[in-house]
Each structure stands twice: as C-alpha cells, then as structure tokens.
mmCIF file of C-alpha atoms in Angstrom:
data_model
loop_
_atom_site.group_PDB
_atom_site.id
_atom_site.type_symbol
_atom_site.label_atom_id
_atom_site.label_comp_id
_atom_site.label_asym_id
_atom_site.label_seq_id
_atom_site.Cartn_x
_atom_site.Cartn_y
_atom_site.Cartn_z
ATOM 1 C CA UNK A 182 -25.555 -83.315 17.421
ATOM 2 C CA UNK A 183 -23.641 -81.040 16.082
ATOM 3 C CA UNK A 184 -20.985 -81.295 18.321
ATOM 4 C CA UNK A 185 -21.343 -85.060 18.700
ATOM 5 C CA UNK A 186 -20.545 -85.176 14.477
ATOM 6 C CA UNK A 187 -17.586 -82.952 15.194
ATOM 7 C CA UNK A 188 -16.013 -85.401 17.665
ATOM 8 C CA UNK A 189 -16.499 -88.100 15.776
ATOM 9 C CA UNK A 190 -14.973 -86.179 12.594
ATOM 10 C CA UNK A 191 -11.797 -84.442 14.198
ATOM 11 C CA UNK A 192 -10.682 -85.963 17.310
ATOM 12 C CA UNK A 193 -10.534 -89.928 16.768
ATOM 13 C CA UNK A 194 -6.838 -90.140 16.300
ATOM 14 C CA UNK A 195 -5.810 -93.334 15.334
ATOM 15 C CA UNK A 196 -2.886 -95.204 13.698
ATOM 16 C CA UNK A 197 -0.730 -98.160 13.634
ATOM 17 C CA UNK A 198 3.155 -98.619 13.404
ATOM 18 C CA UNK A 199 5.268 -101.591 13.524
ATOM 19 C CA UNK A 200 8.140 -101.825 15.570
ATOM 20 C CA UNK A 201 11.669 -102.804 14.175
ATOM 21 C CA UNK A 202 14.857 -102.701 14.899
ATOM 22 C CA UNK A 203 16.088 -99.278 14.660
ATOM 23 C CA UNK A 204 14.209 -96.038 14.715
ATOM 24 C CA UNK A 205 14.825 -94.979 11.137
ATOM 25 C CA UNK A 206 13.224 -98.163 9.794
ATOM 26 C CA UNK A 207 9.797 -97.656 11.350
ATOM 27 C CA UNK A 208 6.936 -98.233 8.948
ATOM 28 C CA UNK A 209 3.492 -97.789 8.879
ATOM 29 C CA UNK A 210 1.108 -100.937 9.052
ATOM 30 C CA UNK A 211 -2.129 -101.553 6.858
ATOM 31 C CA UNK A 212 -4.854 -101.735 9.040
ATOM 32 C CA UNK A 213 -8.649 -101.426 10.041
ATOM 33 C CA UNK A 214 -9.755 -99.814 13.366
ATOM 34 C CA UNK A 215 -13.468 -99.879 14.469
ATOM 35 C CA UNK A 216 -14.766 -97.517 17.534
ATOM 36 C CA UNK A 217 -17.860 -96.546 18.927
ATOM 37 C CA UNK A 218 -18.780 -93.734 20.159
ATOM 38 C CA UNK A 219 -21.490 -91.760 22.793
ATOM 39 C CA UNK A 220 -22.316 -88.490 24.204
ATOM 40 C CA UNK A 221 -23.726 -88.155 27.671
ATOM 41 C CA UNK A 222 -26.171 -84.603 28.666
ATOM 42 C CA UNK A 223 -29.058 -85.860 29.205
ATOM 43 C CA UNK A 224 -29.411 -87.251 25.908
ATOM 44 C CA UNK A 225 -28.481 -90.528 24.899
ATOM 45 C CA UNK A 226 -26.458 -90.888 21.226
ATOM 46 C CA UNK A 227 -24.119 -93.076 19.637
ATOM 47 C CA UNK A 228 -22.236 -93.918 16.655
ATOM 48 C CA UNK A 229 -19.720 -96.498 14.856
ATOM 49 C CA UNK A 230 -16.556 -95.589 12.900
ATOM 50 C CA UNK A 231 -13.962 -97.206 11.060
ATOM 51 C CA UNK A 232 -10.806 -96.219 9.447
ATOM 52 C CA UNK A 233 -8.525 -97.976 7.148
ATOM 53 C CA UNK A 234 -4.777 -97.339 6.243
ATOM 54 C CA UNK A 235 -3.623 -98.640 2.629
ATOM 55 C CA UNK A 236 -0.426 -98.681 0.959
ATOM 56 C CA UNK A 237 -0.667 -97.116 -2.521
ATOM 57 C CA UNK A 238 1.976 -97.259 -5.194
ATOM 58 C CA UNK A 239 5.111 -95.627 -5.502
ATOM 59 C CA UNK A 240 5.555 -95.201 -1.560
ATOM 60 C CA UNK A 241 2.048 -93.580 -1.282
ATOM 61 C CA UNK A 242 -0.310 -94.034 1.514
ATOM 62 C CA UNK A 243 -4.383 -93.584 1.625
ATOM 63 C CA UNK A 244 -6.120 -93.261 5.186
ATOM 64 C CA UNK A 245 -9.646 -93.089 5.172
ATOM 65 C CA UNK A 246 -12.578 -92.439 7.643
ATOM 66 C CA UNK A 247 -16.305 -93.183 7.951
ATOM 67 C CA UNK A 248 -18.275 -92.623 10.580
ATOM 68 C CA UNK A 249 -22.415 -93.816 10.670
ATOM 69 C CA UNK A 250 -24.427 -91.949 13.096
ATOM 70 C CA UNK A 251 -28.423 -91.377 13.215
ATOM 71 C CA UNK A 252 -28.357 -87.923 11.696
ATOM 72 C CA UNK A 253 -25.207 -88.348 9.303
ATOM 73 C CA UNK A 254 -22.460 -89.937 7.285
ATOM 74 C CA UNK A 255 -18.824 -88.677 7.110
ATOM 75 C CA UNK A 256 -16.356 -89.906 4.515
ATOM 76 C CA UNK A 257 -12.883 -88.241 5.008
ATOM 77 C CA UNK A 258 -9.482 -89.286 3.412
ATOM 78 C CA UNK A 259 -5.881 -88.315 3.380
ATOM 79 C CA UNK A 260 -3.559 -89.294 0.684
ATOM 80 C CA UNK A 261 0.379 -88.969 1.781
ATOM 81 C CA UNK A 262 3.964 -89.831 1.576
ATOM 82 C CA UNK A 263 6.380 -90.572 4.631
ATOM 83 C CA UNK A 264 9.963 -89.495 4.901
ATOM 84 C CA UNK A 265 12.136 -90.211 8.148
ATOM 85 C CA UNK A 266 8.967 -90.558 10.287
ATOM 86 C CA UNK A 267 7.365 -87.174 8.786
ATOM 87 C CA UNK A 268 4.376 -87.465 7.148
ATOM 88 C CA UNK A 269 3.801 -84.674 3.643
ATOM 89 C CA UNK A 270 0.443 -85.098 2.587
ATOM 90 C CA UNK A 271 -0.683 -84.615 -0.962
ATOM 91 C CA UNK A 272 -4.711 -84.343 -0.672
ATOM 92 C CA UNK A 273 -7.276 -84.395 1.679
ATOM 93 C CA UNK A 274 -11.068 -84.475 1.130
ATOM 94 C CA UNK A 275 -13.717 -84.190 3.502
ATOM 95 C CA UNK A 276 -17.469 -85.238 3.017
ATOM 96 C CA UNK A 277 -20.653 -84.735 5.807
ATOM 97 C CA UNK A 278 -23.855 -85.852 4.299
ATOM 98 C CA UNK A 279 -27.289 -86.349 6.406
ATOM 99 C CA UNK A 280 -31.120 -86.299 5.821
ATOM 100 C CA UNK A 281 -31.322 -83.360 8.346
ATOM 101 C CA UNK A 282 -28.214 -81.105 7.854
ATOM 102 C CA UNK A 283 -26.931 -79.212 5.587
ATOM 103 C CA UNK A 284 -24.142 -81.216 3.356
ATOM 104 C CA UNK A 285 -20.637 -80.126 3.601
ATOM 105 C CA UNK A 286 -17.368 -80.578 1.792
ATOM 106 C CA UNK A 287 -13.521 -79.712 1.978
ATOM 107 C CA UNK A 288 -10.912 -80.205 -0.021
ATOM 108 C CA UNK A 289 -6.874 -79.524 0.547
ATOM 109 C CA UNK A 290 -4.449 -79.657 -2.312
ATOM 110 C CA UNK A 291 -0.293 -79.664 -1.187
ATOM 111 C CA UNK A 292 1.478 -79.200 -3.836
ATOM 112 C CA UNK A 293 4.634 -78.255 -1.335
ATOM 113 C CA UNK A 294 5.712 -76.290 1.396
ATOM 114 C CA UNK A 295 5.266 -73.473 -0.474
ATOM 115 C CA UNK A 296 1.416 -73.640 -1.967
ATOM 116 C CA UNK A 297 -1.726 -75.302 -0.680
ATOM 117 C CA UNK A 298 -4.510 -74.632 -1.876
ATOM 118 C CA UNK A 299 -8.217 -75.484 0.238
ATOM 119 C CA UNK A 300 -11.950 -75.445 -0.490
ATOM 120 C CA UNK A 301 -14.841 -75.631 1.761
ATOM 121 C CA UNK A 302 -18.451 -75.031 1.180
ATOM 122 C CA UNK A 303 -17.912 -72.343 -1.421
ATOM 123 C CA UNK A 304 -15.030 -70.640 -0.222
ATOM 124 C CA UNK A 305 -11.320 -70.971 -1.234
ATOM 125 C CA UNK A 306 -8.079 -70.163 -0.066
ATOM 126 C CA UNK A 307 -4.586 -70.328 -1.515
ATOM 127 C CA UNK A 308 -1.514 -70.593 1.392
ATOM 128 C CA UNK A 309 2.090 -69.619 0.145
ATOM 129 C CA UNK A 310 5.578 -70.531 2.264
ATOM 130 C CA UNK A 311 3.657 -72.108 5.040
ATOM 131 C CA UNK A 312 6.330 -74.718 5.698
ATOM 132 C CA UNK A 313 5.624 -78.499 6.596
ATOM 133 C CA UNK A 314 1.760 -77.865 6.989
ATOM 134 C CA UNK A 315 -0.763 -81.267 7.635
ATOM 135 C CA UNK A 316 -4.521 -82.152 7.147
ATOM 136 C CA UNK A 317 -6.754 -83.004 9.820
ATOM 137 C CA UNK A 318 -6.215 -86.773 9.457
ATOM 138 C CA UNK A 319 -2.532 -86.568 8.629
ATOM 139 C CA UNK A 320 -1.611 -84.894 11.888
ATOM 140 C CA UNK A 321 -3.525 -87.667 13.496
ATOM 141 C CA UNK A 322 -1.124 -90.169 12.370
ATOM 142 C CA UNK A 323 2.140 -87.983 13.146
ATOM 143 C CA UNK A 324 0.871 -87.514 16.782
ATOM 144 C CA UNK A 325 1.367 -91.508 17.210
ATOM 145 C CA UNK A 326 4.731 -91.707 15.183
ATOM 146 C CA UNK A 327 5.834 -89.226 17.117
ATOM 147 C CA UNK A 328 4.121 -90.518 20.812
ATOM 148 C CA UNK A 329 5.770 -94.199 19.664
ATOM 149 C CA UNK A 330 9.410 -92.972 18.755
ATOM 150 C CA UNK A 331 10.597 -89.489 19.854
ATOM 151 C CA UNK A 332 11.930 -89.069 23.129
ATOM 152 C CA UNK A 333 9.401 -85.719 23.131
ATOM 153 C CA UNK A 334 6.301 -85.311 25.637
ATOM 154 C CA UNK A 335 5.255 -82.109 23.632
ATOM 155 C CA UNK A 336 3.939 -82.002 20.124
ATOM 156 C CA UNK A 337 3.383 -79.133 17.827
ATOM 157 C CA UNK A 338 2.051 -78.894 14.374
ATOM 158 C CA UNK A 339 0.490 -76.991 11.569
ATOM 159 C CA UNK A 340 -2.822 -77.633 10.038
ATOM 160 C CA UNK A 341 -4.566 -76.222 7.026
ATOM 161 C CA UNK A 342 -8.307 -76.034 7.962
ATOM 162 C CA UNK A 343 -11.397 -73.690 7.069
ATOM 163 C CA UNK A 344 -9.236 -70.864 5.923
ATOM 164 C CA UNK A 345 -6.226 -70.459 8.118
ATOM 165 C CA UNK A 346 -2.976 -72.360 9.021
ATOM 166 C CA UNK A 347 -4.077 -73.349 12.881
ATOM 167 C CA UNK A 348 -1.263 -74.333 15.317
ATOM 168 C CA UNK A 349 -2.118 -77.478 17.251
ATOM 169 C CA UNK A 350 -0.382 -78.654 20.631
ATOM 170 C CA UNK A 351 -0.103 -81.728 22.406
ATOM 171 C CA UNK A 352 1.017 -83.116 25.373
ATOM 172 C CA UNK A 353 2.110 -86.383 26.932
ATOM 173 C CA UNK A 354 0.971 -86.525 30.517
ATOM 174 C CA UNK A 355 1.579 -90.151 31.958
ATOM 175 C CA UNK A 356 0.647 -93.965 31.431
ATOM 176 C CA UNK A 357 -2.452 -95.494 32.730
ATOM 177 C CA UNK A 358 -3.422 -99.089 32.257
ATOM 178 C CA UNK A 359 -6.867 -99.670 31.174
ATOM 179 C CA UNK A 360 -9.286 -102.120 30.190
ATOM 180 C CA UNK A 361 -10.362 -102.375 26.344
ATOM 181 C CA UNK A 362 -12.708 -104.813 24.313
ATOM 182 C CA UNK A 363 -9.459 -105.786 22.585
ATOM 183 C CA UNK A 364 -8.028 -106.568 26.124
ATOM 184 C CA UNK A 365 -5.811 -104.949 29.105
ATOM 185 C CA UNK A 366 -3.794 -102.504 27.805
ATOM 186 C CA UNK A 367 -1.154 -99.959 29.152
ATOM 187 C CA UNK A 368 -1.783 -96.463 27.147
ATOM 188 C CA UNK A 369 -0.351 -93.285 27.129
ATOM 189 C CA UNK A 370 -2.441 -90.416 27.955
ATOM 190 C CA UNK A 371 -2.023 -87.355 25.225
ATOM 191 C CA UNK A 372 -3.505 -84.168 26.166
ATOM 192 C CA UNK A 373 -4.525 -81.037 23.811
ATOM 193 C CA UNK A 374 -3.110 -78.048 25.347
ATOM 194 C CA UNK A 375 -5.476 -75.261 24.969
ATOM 195 C CA UNK A 376 -4.161 -71.457 25.371
ATOM 196 C CA UNK A 377 -6.029 -69.055 28.372
ATOM 197 C CA UNK A 378 -8.413 -70.367 30.085
ATOM 198 C CA UNK A 379 -10.628 -72.752 28.000
ATOM 199 C CA UNK A 380 -12.720 -74.990 29.638
ATOM 200 C CA UNK A 381 -12.922 -77.867 27.232
ATOM 201 C CA UNK A 382 -10.702 -80.633 28.433
ATOM 202 C CA UNK A 383 -9.721 -83.275 25.462
ATOM 203 C CA UNK A 384 -7.760 -86.329 26.453
ATOM 204 C CA UNK A 385 -7.214 -89.730 24.404
ATOM 205 C CA UNK A 386 -5.186 -92.941 25.083
ATOM 206 C CA UNK A 387 -2.443 -94.575 22.731
ATOM 207 C CA UNK A 388 -1.450 -98.268 23.150
ATOM 208 C CA UNK A 389 2.333 -98.542 24.651
ATOM 209 C CA UNK A 390 2.920 -101.393 22.463
ATOM 210 C CA UNK A 391 3.091 -102.154 18.668
ATOM 211 C CA UNK A 392 0.862 -101.110 16.516
ATOM 212 C CA UNK A 393 0.428 -98.220 19.253
ATOM 213 C CA UNK A 394 -3.529 -97.383 18.183
ATOM 214 C CA UNK A 395 -5.576 -94.962 20.293
ATOM 215 C CA UNK A 396 -7.382 -97.189 22.611
ATOM 216 C CA UNK A 397 -9.830 -94.281 24.073
ATOM 217 C CA UNK A 398 -10.846 -90.803 23.789
ATOM 218 C CA UNK A 399 -12.823 -88.462 25.877
ATOM 219 C CA UNK A 400 -13.840 -85.029 25.897
ATOM 220 C CA UNK A 401 -15.567 -83.023 28.398
ATOM 221 C CA UNK A 402 -17.277 -79.443 27.869
ATOM 222 C CA UNK A 403 -17.396 -76.656 30.217
ATOM 223 C CA UNK A 404 -20.921 -77.439 30.777
ATOM 224 C CA UNK A 405 -20.300 -81.110 31.822
ATOM 225 C CA UNK A 406 -21.257 -82.197 28.317
ATOM 226 C CA UNK A 407 -19.261 -85.530 27.902
ATOM 227 C CA UNK A 408 -18.148 -87.467 24.458
ATOM 228 C CA UNK A 409 -16.558 -90.944 24.710
ATOM 229 C CA UNK A 410 -14.821 -93.189 21.804
ATOM 230 C CA UNK A 411 -13.558 -96.581 22.581
ATOM 231 C CA UNK A 412 -11.520 -98.886 20.230
ATOM 232 C CA UNK A 413 -13.463 -102.257 19.520
ATOM 233 C CA UNK A 414 -11.649 -104.043 16.784
ATOM 234 C CA UNK A 415 -8.384 -104.088 15.248
ATOM 235 C CA UNK A 416 -7.296 -105.651 12.270
ATOM 236 C CA UNK A 417 -3.880 -105.591 10.590
ATOM 237 C CA UNK A 418 -2.248 -106.780 7.830
#
C-alpha cells in the first residue's frame, strides 16, 4: 500500500508543451491531465490522479497534483518560472493525508541557486551553493521539455528531497506505437538509470507530438510487483 502511494506521488511525470516555429519560442500549455493507476501482485488496488498546469501573473506557473486512492489523498504543487527552456522553482509543497496512515507534509523554498530551505515532517534543512536544483514535480516537467526539444538522449537533474540534493538520471531508449484511451500514439520510451545492480525498473512513455504528454508509466520491482499508470483524458486550453 505504501509503495503504491509513492508511485502515484513521485513517478507520474506529465506535462504539456506547444510546438511553435523556433526552438527558443516553445511555451508551456495550460492543461489538465487525468490518469488511472493499478498495482498487480496478488492484490488489486486502483487510484486516479489529476494534474493541472496554470499560468499565473508575472510569468509564473503553478503545477498541481491531486491523487485519490482508497487509503489516502495527496495534494502536491510547484510554483516556478521558465527561462530559455530551463525551469526555476520558487516553492514546492506536498501533503499526504489518510485514515489509516500517518499524515506527511513537505515544503521546499527556493531563494536562488545559492540557498534552498526544506522542511519535511519535523526536520528542516538548508542547502547552500547547490546550483540549479528542481523539486519533485518540476523535474518531471523538465524531462518532458528536454526530451521534446533537445538533441540529448540522457538527462541529468538535481532534486531537493528529504534532507539531500539527489542526482537523477534518465535515458531515452527508443520509440513505440501504443494504444491509449486518447487514441493511437507514438511515444518515446524514457528509462530511469539506476546505479549498481538495482533490480527496480522504471519506464515511461511520452507522446512524440505536441503537447508531449505522458501516456504510460510502468515500474517493476525485483519481486515481480508491477505498477502501471495510463492516461485517460487530456484537456488543453
């Protein structure tokens, strides 16, 4: 149950971008995306998730995430700006609340590249001179942007999370045509690169056409437990 909630929280990576005539003029598209999730390991659980990207004043953006499962609800959001296709977060918050679990709250404030403050449960941390760093939502948007508009096939990010600046690496491994509830799509397959002999496998499928939405996500554990997330509806403004 705990891992199912974590998968919904951390690994649904979805965002939308509009394609324009030049690389420097690509803009984020306000949107709302809906997903269904399933776990398969001798136990059947399901949940739904919704994410919405909204344009705020002063060139800021708000990215919100809501997930509803039988044991808990999750509210997560990131406020950020974007310059030259690089996302710069300013505030991130997370709340996990439920009947049979312990509530958890997290907040990360980004002052600039030289100072970040994080609070998780009752602990607090301050990071200095960390360089460009993202939060648990904004790095997912950055993957979508980099995959759509850069020539790279590997993507590296710094993420502030639970007391440390963590290094995340992803790799594009090919394309595949898949059937979804929003139609037949050609997707780029992105895989999380793990160090050593880690047995967990994480892959997600990103649409190759605008607005470059996440279409599908699969995570397989070393014991065979499988989590799958699929898009059900996409609304763009």
